Tab-separated table of N, CA and C in Angstrom:
chain	number	residue	atom	x	y	z
A	211	MET	N	-24.983	70.356	17.213
A	211	MET	CA	-24.533	69.161	16.541
A	211	MET	C	-23.404	68.494	17.339
A	212	PHE	N	-22.496	69.265	17.889
A	212	PHE	CA	-21.367	68.717	18.621
A	212	PHE	C	-21.766	68.240	20.014
A	213	PHE	N	-22.626	68.979	20.686
A	213	PHE	CA	-23.002	68.652	22.062
A	213	PHE	C	-23.620	67.253	22.204
A	214	PRO	N	-24.546	66.848	21.329
A	214	PRO	CA	-25.081	65.491	21.471
A	214	PRO	C	-24.007	64.403	21.328
A	215	LEU	N	-23.053	64.606	20.423
A	215	LEU	CA	-21.972	63.622	20.277
A	215	LEU	C	-21.084	63.590	21.512
A	216	LEU	N	-20.772	64.752	22.049
A	216	LEU	CA	-19.954	64.818	23.259
A	216	LEU	C	-20.663	64.148	24.427
A	217	LEU	N	-21.937	64.431	24.595
A	217	LEU	CA	-22.708	63.820	25.672
A	217	LEU	C	-22.769	62.300	25.508
A	218	GLY	N	-22.995	61.834	24.285
A	218	GLY	CA	-23.016	60.394	24.029
A	218	GLY	C	-21.677	59.735	24.347
A	219	CYS	N	-20.585	60.381	23.963
A	219	CYS	CA	-19.249	59.850	24.268
A	219	CYS	C	-19.021	59.773	25.772
A	220	LEU	N	-19.456	60.799	26.494
A	220	LEU	CA	-19.303	60.786	27.949
A	220	LEU	C	-20.115	59.659	28.586
A	221	ILE	N	-21.308	59.435	28.083
A	221	ILE	CA	-22.122	58.332	28.612
A	221	ILE	C	-21.399	57.008	28.390
A	222	TYR	N	-20.840	56.826	27.192
A	222	TYR	CA	-20.103	55.592	26.914
A	222	TYR	C	-18.874	55.470	27.804
A	223	LEU	N	-18.123	56.541	27.972
A	223	LEU	CA	-16.908	56.488	28.782
A	223	LEU	C	-17.191	56.231	30.251
A	224	VAL	N	-18.259	56.823	30.760
A	224	VAL	CA	-18.534	56.743	32.192
A	224	VAL	C	-19.340	55.504	32.566
A	225	PHE	N	-20.318	55.114	31.742
A	225	PHE	CA	-21.255	54.085	32.163
A	225	PHE	C	-21.198	52.775	31.390
A	226	ARG	N	-20.986	52.825	30.091
A	226	ARG	CA	-21.194	51.643	29.259
A	226	ARG	C	-20.043	50.651	29.350
A	227	GLN	N	-20.401	49.379	29.252
A	227	GLN	CA	-19.420	48.306	29.174
A	227	GLN	C	-19.911	47.317	28.127
A	228	ASP	N	-19.380	47.454	26.914
A	228	ASP	CA	-19.731	46.518	25.860
A	228	ASP	C	-18.504	46.253	25.003
A	229	ALA	N	-18.665	45.464	23.958
A	229	ALA	CA	-17.535	45.032	23.138
A	229	ALA	C	-16.842	46.210	22.457
A	230	TYR	N	-17.602	47.195	22.003
A	230	TYR	CA	-17.001	48.343	21.330
A	230	TYR	C	-16.091	49.121	22.279
A	231	ILE	N	-16.569	49.362	23.478
A	231	ILE	CA	-15.769	50.091	24.466
A	231	ILE	C	-14.560	49.270	24.877
A	232	GLN	N	-14.736	47.984	25.040
A	232	GLN	CA	-13.604	47.134	25.415
A	232	GLN	C	-12.519	47.150	24.342
A	233	ASN	N	-12.918	47.085	23.069
A	233	ASN	CA	-11.944	47.170	21.989
A	233	ASN	C	-11.218	48.512	22.000
A	234	ALA	N	-11.951	49.589	22.234
A	234	ALA	CA	-11.339	50.918	22.265
A	234	ALA	C	-10.352	51.048	23.430
A	235	THR	N	-10.711	50.527	24.592
A	235	THR	CA	-9.805	50.625	25.739
A	235	THR	C	-8.567	49.751	25.539
A	236	ASP	N	-8.707	48.643	24.846
A	236	ASP	CA	-7.557	47.785	24.563
A	236	ASP	C	-6.599	48.427	23.566
A	237	LEU	N	-7.140	49.152	22.592
A	237	LEU	CA	-6.327	49.684	21.497
A	237	LEU	C	-5.846	51.125	21.690
A	238	ILE	N	-6.557	51.915	22.480
A	238	ILE	CA	-6.257	53.344	22.576
A	238	ILE	C	-5.965	53.710	24.039
A	239	PRO	N	-4.694	53.913	24.385
A	239	PRO	CA	-4.322	54.201	25.779
A	239	PRO	C	-5.032	55.400	26.414
A	240	PRO	N	-5.265	56.523	25.709
A	240	PRO	CA	-5.991	57.619	26.374
A	240	PRO	C	-7.409	57.234	26.804
A	241	ILE	N	-8.077	56.407	26.007
A	241	ILE	CA	-9.417	55.963	26.393
A	241	ILE	C	-9.324	55.049	27.615
A	242	ARG	N	-8.320	54.180	27.645
A	242	ARG	CA	-8.119	53.309	28.810
A	242	ARG	C	-7.898	54.163	30.062
A	243	PHE	N	-7.088	55.208	29.952
A	243	PHE	CA	-6.825	56.107	31.072
A	243	PHE	C	-8.117	56.787	31.545
A	244	LEU	N	-8.893	57.313	30.605
A	244	LEU	CA	-10.150	57.965	30.978
A	244	LEU	C	-11.113	56.993	31.645
A	245	ARG	N	-11.190	55.787	31.122
A	245	ARG	CA	-12.087	54.776	31.719
A	245	ARG	C	-11.680	54.451	33.145
A	246	GLU	N	-10.394	54.379	33.410
A	246	GLU	CA	-9.936	54.086	34.769
A	246	GLU	C	-10.345	55.178	35.746
A	247	TRP	N	-10.418	56.411	35.284
A	247	TRP	CA	-10.787	57.533	36.137
A	247	TRP	C	-12.287	57.756	36.223
A	248	LEU	N	-13.006	57.451	35.144
A	248	LEU	CA	-14.409	57.856	35.066
A	248	LEU	C	-15.437	56.743	35.228
A	249	LEU	N	-15.055	55.499	35.025
A	249	LEU	CA	-16.025	54.404	34.985
A	249	LEU	C	-16.843	54.304	36.268
A	250	VAL	N	-18.146	54.254	36.094
A	250	VAL	CA	-19.085	54.077	37.193
A	250	VAL	C	-19.833	52.775	36.939
A	251	GLU	N	-19.842	51.890	37.907
A	251	GLU	CA	-20.605	50.656	37.783
A	251	GLU	C	-22.080	50.998	37.951
A	252	TYR	N	-22.824	50.825	36.888
A	252	TYR	CA	-24.232	51.207	36.904
A	252	TYR	C	-25.037	50.143	36.173
A	253	TYR	N	-26.031	49.615	36.833
A	253	TYR	CA	-26.915	48.621	36.232
A	253	TYR	C	-28.349	49.086	36.444
A	254	PRO	N	-28.941	49.688	35.429
A	254	PRO	CA	-30.263	50.305	35.596
A	254	PRO	C	-31.359	49.277	35.840
A	255	LYS	N	-32.315	49.694	36.666
A	255	LYS	CA	-33.469	48.842	36.935
A	255	LYS	C	-34.762	49.491	36.441
A	256	SER	N	-34.786	50.812	36.394
A	256	SER	CA	-36.001	51.509	35.965
A	256	SER	C	-36.030	51.636	34.448
A	257	VAL	N	-37.204	51.897	33.912
A	257	VAL	CA	-37.371	52.080	32.471
A	257	VAL	C	-36.565	53.293	32.000
A	258	LEU	N	-36.625	54.392	32.747
A	258	LEU	CA	-35.872	55.586	32.381
A	258	LEU	C	-34.367	55.332	32.444
A	259	GLY	N	-33.932	54.627	33.456
A	259	GLY	CA	-32.513	54.291	33.574
A	259	GLY	C	-32.041	53.417	32.427
A	260	LYS	N	-32.853	52.447	32.043
A	260	LYS	CA	-32.499	51.585	30.916
A	260	LYS	C	-32.468	52.374	29.606
A	261	PHE	N	-33.418	53.298	29.426
A	261	PHE	CA	-33.409	54.148	28.234
A	261	PHE	C	-32.120	54.965	28.181
A	262	PHE	N	-31.786	55.631	29.284
A	262	PHE	CA	-30.585	56.458	29.340
A	262	PHE	C	-29.334	55.612	29.082
A	263	PHE	N	-29.284	54.455	29.691
A	263	PHE	CA	-28.094	53.605	29.630
A	263	PHE	C	-27.936	52.912	28.279
A	264	TYR	N	-29.033	52.430	27.695
A	264	TYR	CA	-28.932	51.611	26.484
A	264	TYR	C	-29.320	52.329	25.191
A	265	ASN	N	-30.196	53.298	25.232
A	265	ASN	CA	-30.745	53.851	23.990
A	265	ASN	C	-30.515	55.336	23.759
A	266	PHE	N	-30.286	56.094	24.798
A	266	PHE	CA	-30.154	57.537	24.651
A	266	PHE	C	-28.965	57.910	23.769
A	267	THR	N	-27.897	57.134	23.828
A	267	THR	CA	-26.732	57.425	22.986
A	267	THR	C	-27.070	57.251	21.507
A	268	ASP	N	-27.904	56.285	21.182
A	268	ASP	CA	-28.347	56.104	19.794
A	268	ASP	C	-29.184	57.296	19.342
A	269	PHE	N	-30.065	57.749	20.216
A	269	PHE	CA	-30.866	58.939	19.925
A	269	PHE	C	-29.955	60.135	19.655
A	270	LEU	N	-28.950	60.350	20.515
A	270	LEU	CA	-28.041	61.489	20.374
A	270	LEU	C	-27.235	61.408	19.078
A	271	TRP	N	-26.762	60.205	18.744
A	271	TRP	CA	-25.987	60.030	17.515
A	271	TRP	C	-26.831	60.390	16.291
A	272	ALA	N	-28.041	59.881	16.241
A	272	ALA	CA	-28.913	60.143	15.095
A	272	ALA	C	-29.322	61.618	15.048
A	273	TYR	N	-29.571	62.208	16.199
A	273	TYR	CA	-29.910	63.631	16.281
A	273	TYR	C	-28.777	64.470	15.695
A	274	SER	N	-27.561	64.162	16.079
A	274	SER	CA	-26.396	64.891	15.579
A	274	SER	C	-26.189	64.672	14.086
A	275	LEU	N	-26.369	63.450	13.636
A	275	LEU	CA	-26.239	63.153	12.208
A	275	LEU	C	-27.226	63.981	11.395
A	276	GLU	N	-28.475	64.005	11.812
A	276	GLU	CA	-29.499	64.757	11.079
A	276	GLU	C	-29.167	66.247	11.051
A	277	TRP	N	-28.748	66.809	12.184
A	277	TRP	CA	-28.377	68.224	12.219
A	277	TRP	C	-27.225	68.512	11.273
A	278	SER	N	-26.211	67.660	11.278
A	278	SER	CA	-25.055	67.916	10.412
A	278	SER	C	-25.452	67.872	8.942
A	279	VAL	N	-26.299	66.936	8.567
A	279	VAL	CA	-26.748	66.843	7.176
A	279	VAL	C	-27.630	68.033	6.818
A	280	LEU	N	-28.529	68.403	7.691
A	280	LEU	CA	-29.411	69.546	7.403
A	280	LEU	C	-28.625	70.854	7.282
A	281	LEU	N	-27.654	71.045	8.155
A	281	LEU	CA	-26.861	72.273	8.100
A	281	LEU	C	-25.961	72.309	6.863
A	282	ALA	N	-25.534	71.148	6.404
A	282	ALA	CA	-24.643	71.092	5.246
A	282	ALA	C	-25.397	71.249	3.928
A	283	THR	N	-26.633	70.756	3.858
A	283	THR	CA	-27.316	70.716	2.560
A	283	THR	C	-28.579	71.553	2.478
A	284	LYS	N	-29.250	71.786	3.580
A	284	LYS	CA	-30.491	72.573	3.621
A	284	LYS	C	-31.665	71.931	2.879
A	285	LYS	N	-31.553	70.662	2.504
A	285	LYS	CA	-32.663	69.967	1.851
A	285	LYS	C	-33.340	69.101	2.913
A	286	LYS	N	-34.389	69.629	3.471
A	286	LYS	CA	-34.952	69.047	4.676
A	286	LYS	C	-35.565	67.661	4.511
A	287	SER	N	-36.594	67.525	3.734
A	287	SER	CA	-37.350	66.273	3.721
A	287	SER	C	-36.554	65.118	3.126
A	288	CYS	N	-35.859	65.338	2.053
A	288	CYS	CA	-35.094	64.270	1.409
A	288	CYS	C	-34.000	63.748	2.345
A	289	ASN	N	-33.288	64.651	3.001
A	289	ASN	CA	-32.202	64.232	3.880
A	289	ASN	C	-32.701	63.562	5.148
A	290	THR	N	-33.852	63.946	5.612
A	290	THR	CA	-34.418	63.287	6.789
A	290	THR	C	-34.713	61.824	6.468
A	291	ILE	N	-35.252	61.570	5.304
A	291	ILE	CA	-35.529	60.188	4.889
A	291	ILE	C	-34.229	59.415	4.712
A	292	ILE	N	-33.236	60.036	4.087
A	292	ILE	CA	-31.944	59.369	3.890
A	292	ILE	C	-31.282	59.063	5.237
A	293	CYS	N	-31.309	60.001	6.167
A	293	CYS	CA	-30.731	59.758	7.499
A	293	CYS	C	-31.476	58.648	8.233
A	294	ALA	N	-32.783	58.617	8.119
A	294	ALA	CA	-33.565	57.568	8.764
A	294	ALA	C	-33.199	56.193	8.200
A	295	ILE	N	-33.051	56.114	6.894
A	295	ILE	CA	-32.666	54.844	6.268
A	295	ILE	C	-31.249	54.467	6.691
A	296	TYR	N	-30.336	55.430	6.680
A	296	TYR	CA	-28.947	55.162	7.059
A	296	TYR	C	-28.860	54.661	8.501
A	297	CYS	N	-29.569	55.305	9.425
A	297	CYS	CA	-29.554	54.872	10.822
A	297	CYS	C	-30.079	53.447	10.961
A	298	SER	N	-31.138	53.139	10.256
A	298	SER	CA	-31.706	51.793	10.315
A	298	SER	C	-30.728	50.766	9.752
A	299	LEU	N	-30.075	51.112	8.657
A	299	LEU	CA	-29.118	50.185	8.051
A	299	LEU	C	-27.893	49.957	8.929
A	300	THR	N	-27.374	51.020	9.564
A	300	THR	CA	-26.197	50.840	10.415
A	300	THR	C	-26.493	49.926	11.596
A	301	GLU	N	-27.699	49.975	12.082
A	301	GLU	CA	-28.071	49.070	13.175
A	301	GLU	C	-28.294	47.654	12.656
A	302	THR	N	-28.924	47.531	11.521
A	302	THR	CA	-29.219	46.216	10.950
A	302	THR	C	-27.947	45.468	10.547
A	303	VAL	N	-26.932	46.179	10.093
A	303	VAL	CA	-25.659	45.554	9.705
A	303	VAL	C	-25.041	44.796	10.876
A	304	GLN	N	-25.354	45.211	12.084
A	304	GLN	CA	-24.806	44.540	13.259
A	304	GLN	C	-25.258	43.089	13.377
A	305	LEU	N	-26.314	42.727	12.684
A	305	LEU	CA	-26.759	41.328	12.688
A	305	LEU	C	-25.704	40.398	12.094
A	306	TRP	N	-24.855	40.931	11.224
A	306	TRP	CA	-23.830	40.118	10.562
A	306	TRP	C	-22.461	40.246	11.225
A	307	MET	N	-22.412	40.840	12.415
A	307	MET	CA	-21.164	40.961	13.174
A	307	MET	C	-21.335	40.202	14.491
A	308	PRO	N	-21.236	38.880	14.454
A	308	PRO	CA	-21.604	38.080	15.624
A	308	PRO	C	-20.717	38.287	16.850
A	309	ASP	N	-19.468	38.660	16.673
A	309	ASP	CA	-18.581	38.783	17.832
A	309	ASP	C	-18.873	40.007	18.686
A	310	ILE	N	-19.270	41.100	18.041
A	310	ILE	CA	-19.500	42.339	18.791
A	310	ILE	C	-20.877	42.933	18.530
A	311	SER	N	-21.797	42.136	18.081
A	311	SER	CA	-23.115	42.634	17.722
A	311	SER	C	-23.868	43.162	18.936
A	312	THR	N	-24.434	44.335	18.769
A	312	THR	CA	-25.311	44.903	19.793
A	312	THR	C	-26.651	45.277	19.163
A	313	PHE	N	-27.049	44.536	18.141
A	313	PHE	CA	-28.306	44.839	17.448
A	313	PHE	C	-29.471	44.823	18.419
A	314	ASP	N	-30.327	45.821	18.262
A	314	ASP	CA	-31.528	45.927	19.080
A	314	ASP	C	-32.555	46.733	18.294
A	315	VAL	N	-33.752	46.214	18.188
A	315	VAL	CA	-34.814	46.920	17.472
A	315	VAL	C	-35.087	48.271	18.127
A	316	TRP	N	-34.995	48.345	19.446
A	316	TRP	CA	-35.236	49.614	20.139
A	316	TRP	C	-34.202	50.662	19.752
A	317	ASP	N	-32.976	50.245	19.438
A	317	ASP	CA	-31.979	51.201	18.957
A	317	ASP	C	-32.457	51.861	17.670
A	318	ILE	N	-33.043	51.083	16.788
A	318	ILE	CA	-33.568	51.645	15.538
A	318	ILE	C	-34.686	52.641	15.840
A	319	VAL	N	-35.568	52.275	16.745
A	319	VAL	CA	-36.680	53.163	17.103
A	319	VAL	C	-36.153	54.493	17.633
A	320	TYR	N	-35.184	54.446	18.550
A	320	TYR	CA	-34.680	55.685	19.134
A	320	TYR	C	-33.811	56.466	18.159
A	321	GLN	N	-33.134	55.792	17.240
A	321	GLN	CA	-32.401	56.511	16.202
A	321	GLN	C	-33.369	57.249	15.275
A	322	LEU	N	-34.432	56.585	14.894
A	322	LEU	CA	-35.437	57.251	14.060
A	322	LEU	C	-36.058	58.425	14.801
A	323	LEU	N	-36.332	58.245	16.075
A	323	LEU	CA	-36.859	59.341	16.882
A	323	LEU	C	-35.863	60.500	16.921
A	324	GLY	N	-34.576	60.204	17.042
A	324	GLY	CA	-33.549	61.247	17.036
A	324	GLY	C	-33.520	62.007	15.730
A	325	VAL	N	-33.631	61.294	14.614
A	325	VAL	CA	-33.635	61.938	13.295
A	325	VAL	C	-34.841	62.854	13.166
A	326	PHE	N	-36.005	62.365	13.504
A	326	PHE	CA	-37.218	63.163	13.338
A	326	PHE	C	-37.290	64.322	14.334
A	327	CYS	N	-36.759	64.143	15.547
A	327	CYS	CA	-36.711	65.254	16.507
A	327	CYS	C	-35.768	66.350	16.020
A	328	ALA	N	-34.613	65.966	15.496
A	328	ALA	CA	-33.672	66.955	14.971
A	328	ALA	C	-34.285	67.716	13.806
A	329	SER	N	-34.968	66.997	12.948
A	329	SER	CA	-35.627	67.637	11.814
A	329	SER	C	-36.687	68.620	12.287
A	330	ALA	N	-37.449	68.238	13.287
A	330	ALA	CA	-38.493	69.121	13.822
A	330	ALA	C	-37.888	70.361	14.478
A	331	VAL	N	-36.822	70.179	15.242
A	331	VAL	CA	-36.173	71.328	15.883
A	331	VAL	C	-35.577	72.247	14.825
A	332	TYR	N	-34.937	71.662	13.827
A	332	TYR	CA	-34.377	72.457	12.734
A	332	TYR	C	-35.478	73.267	12.051
A	333	TYR	N	-36.584	72.619	11.763
A	333	TYR	CA	-37.705	73.309	11.121
A	333	TYR	C	-38.206	74.463	11.990
A	334	CYS	N	-38.357	74.211	13.290
A	334	CYS	CA	-38.849	75.253	14.183
A	334	CYS	C	-37.895	76.442	14.257
A	335	ILE	N	-36.614	76.191	14.200
A	335	ILE	CA	-35.630	77.273	14.318
A	335	ILE	C	-35.448	78.022	13.005
A	336	PHE	N	-35.254	77.304	11.908
A	336	PHE	CA	-34.832	77.947	10.662
A	336	PHE	C	-35.926	78.133	9.614
A	337	CYS	N	-36.967	77.355	9.652
A	337	CYS	CA	-37.929	77.394	8.547
A	337	CYS	C	-39.235	78.088	8.886
A	338	ARG	N	-39.479	78.300	10.114
A	338	ARG	CA	-40.762	78.856	10.511
A	338	ARG	C	-40.975	80.269	9.999
A	339	TYR	N	-39.905	81.044	9.937
A	339	TYR	CA	-40.064	82.458	9.596
A	339	TYR	C	-39.625	82.808	8.179
A	340	ASP	N	-39.027	81.872	7.459
A	340	ASP	CA	-38.578	82.220	6.106
A	340	ASP	C	-39.503	81.684	5.017
A	341	GLY	N	-40.658	81.170	5.400
A	341	GLY	CA	-41.643	80.721	4.426
A	341	GLY	C	-41.356	79.367	3.841
A	342	ALA	N	-40.362	78.626	4.350
A	342	ALA	CA	-40.039	77.302	3.799
A	342	ALA	C	-40.937	76.250	4.353
């Protein structure tokens, strides 16, 4: 659960340049310091590079969210649906934030994929042998 969030944060710190990161670097001096040391100018041209750069962090966030909910409640199917709806709503809300909006339909797709992948991995690890 922690590793996907850490990896996503590192991707944002090292590669991403958007309004959210700019606000964080303006307001939080440690983030500004890390960005000065770690920032890599990267502009992907390949499909895989664009996925890693623009969408993989959304996948990781949703994957981590689903794991945290599943580990906290153990109610698999209901929470997977709730997490999928929540991920879709958090992305859709960005439509009403015109100054820093990063809404993208592909973000929703990869967030949903993250939720369902986490659910599948959880099922394979914990439910396969206990009859659930």
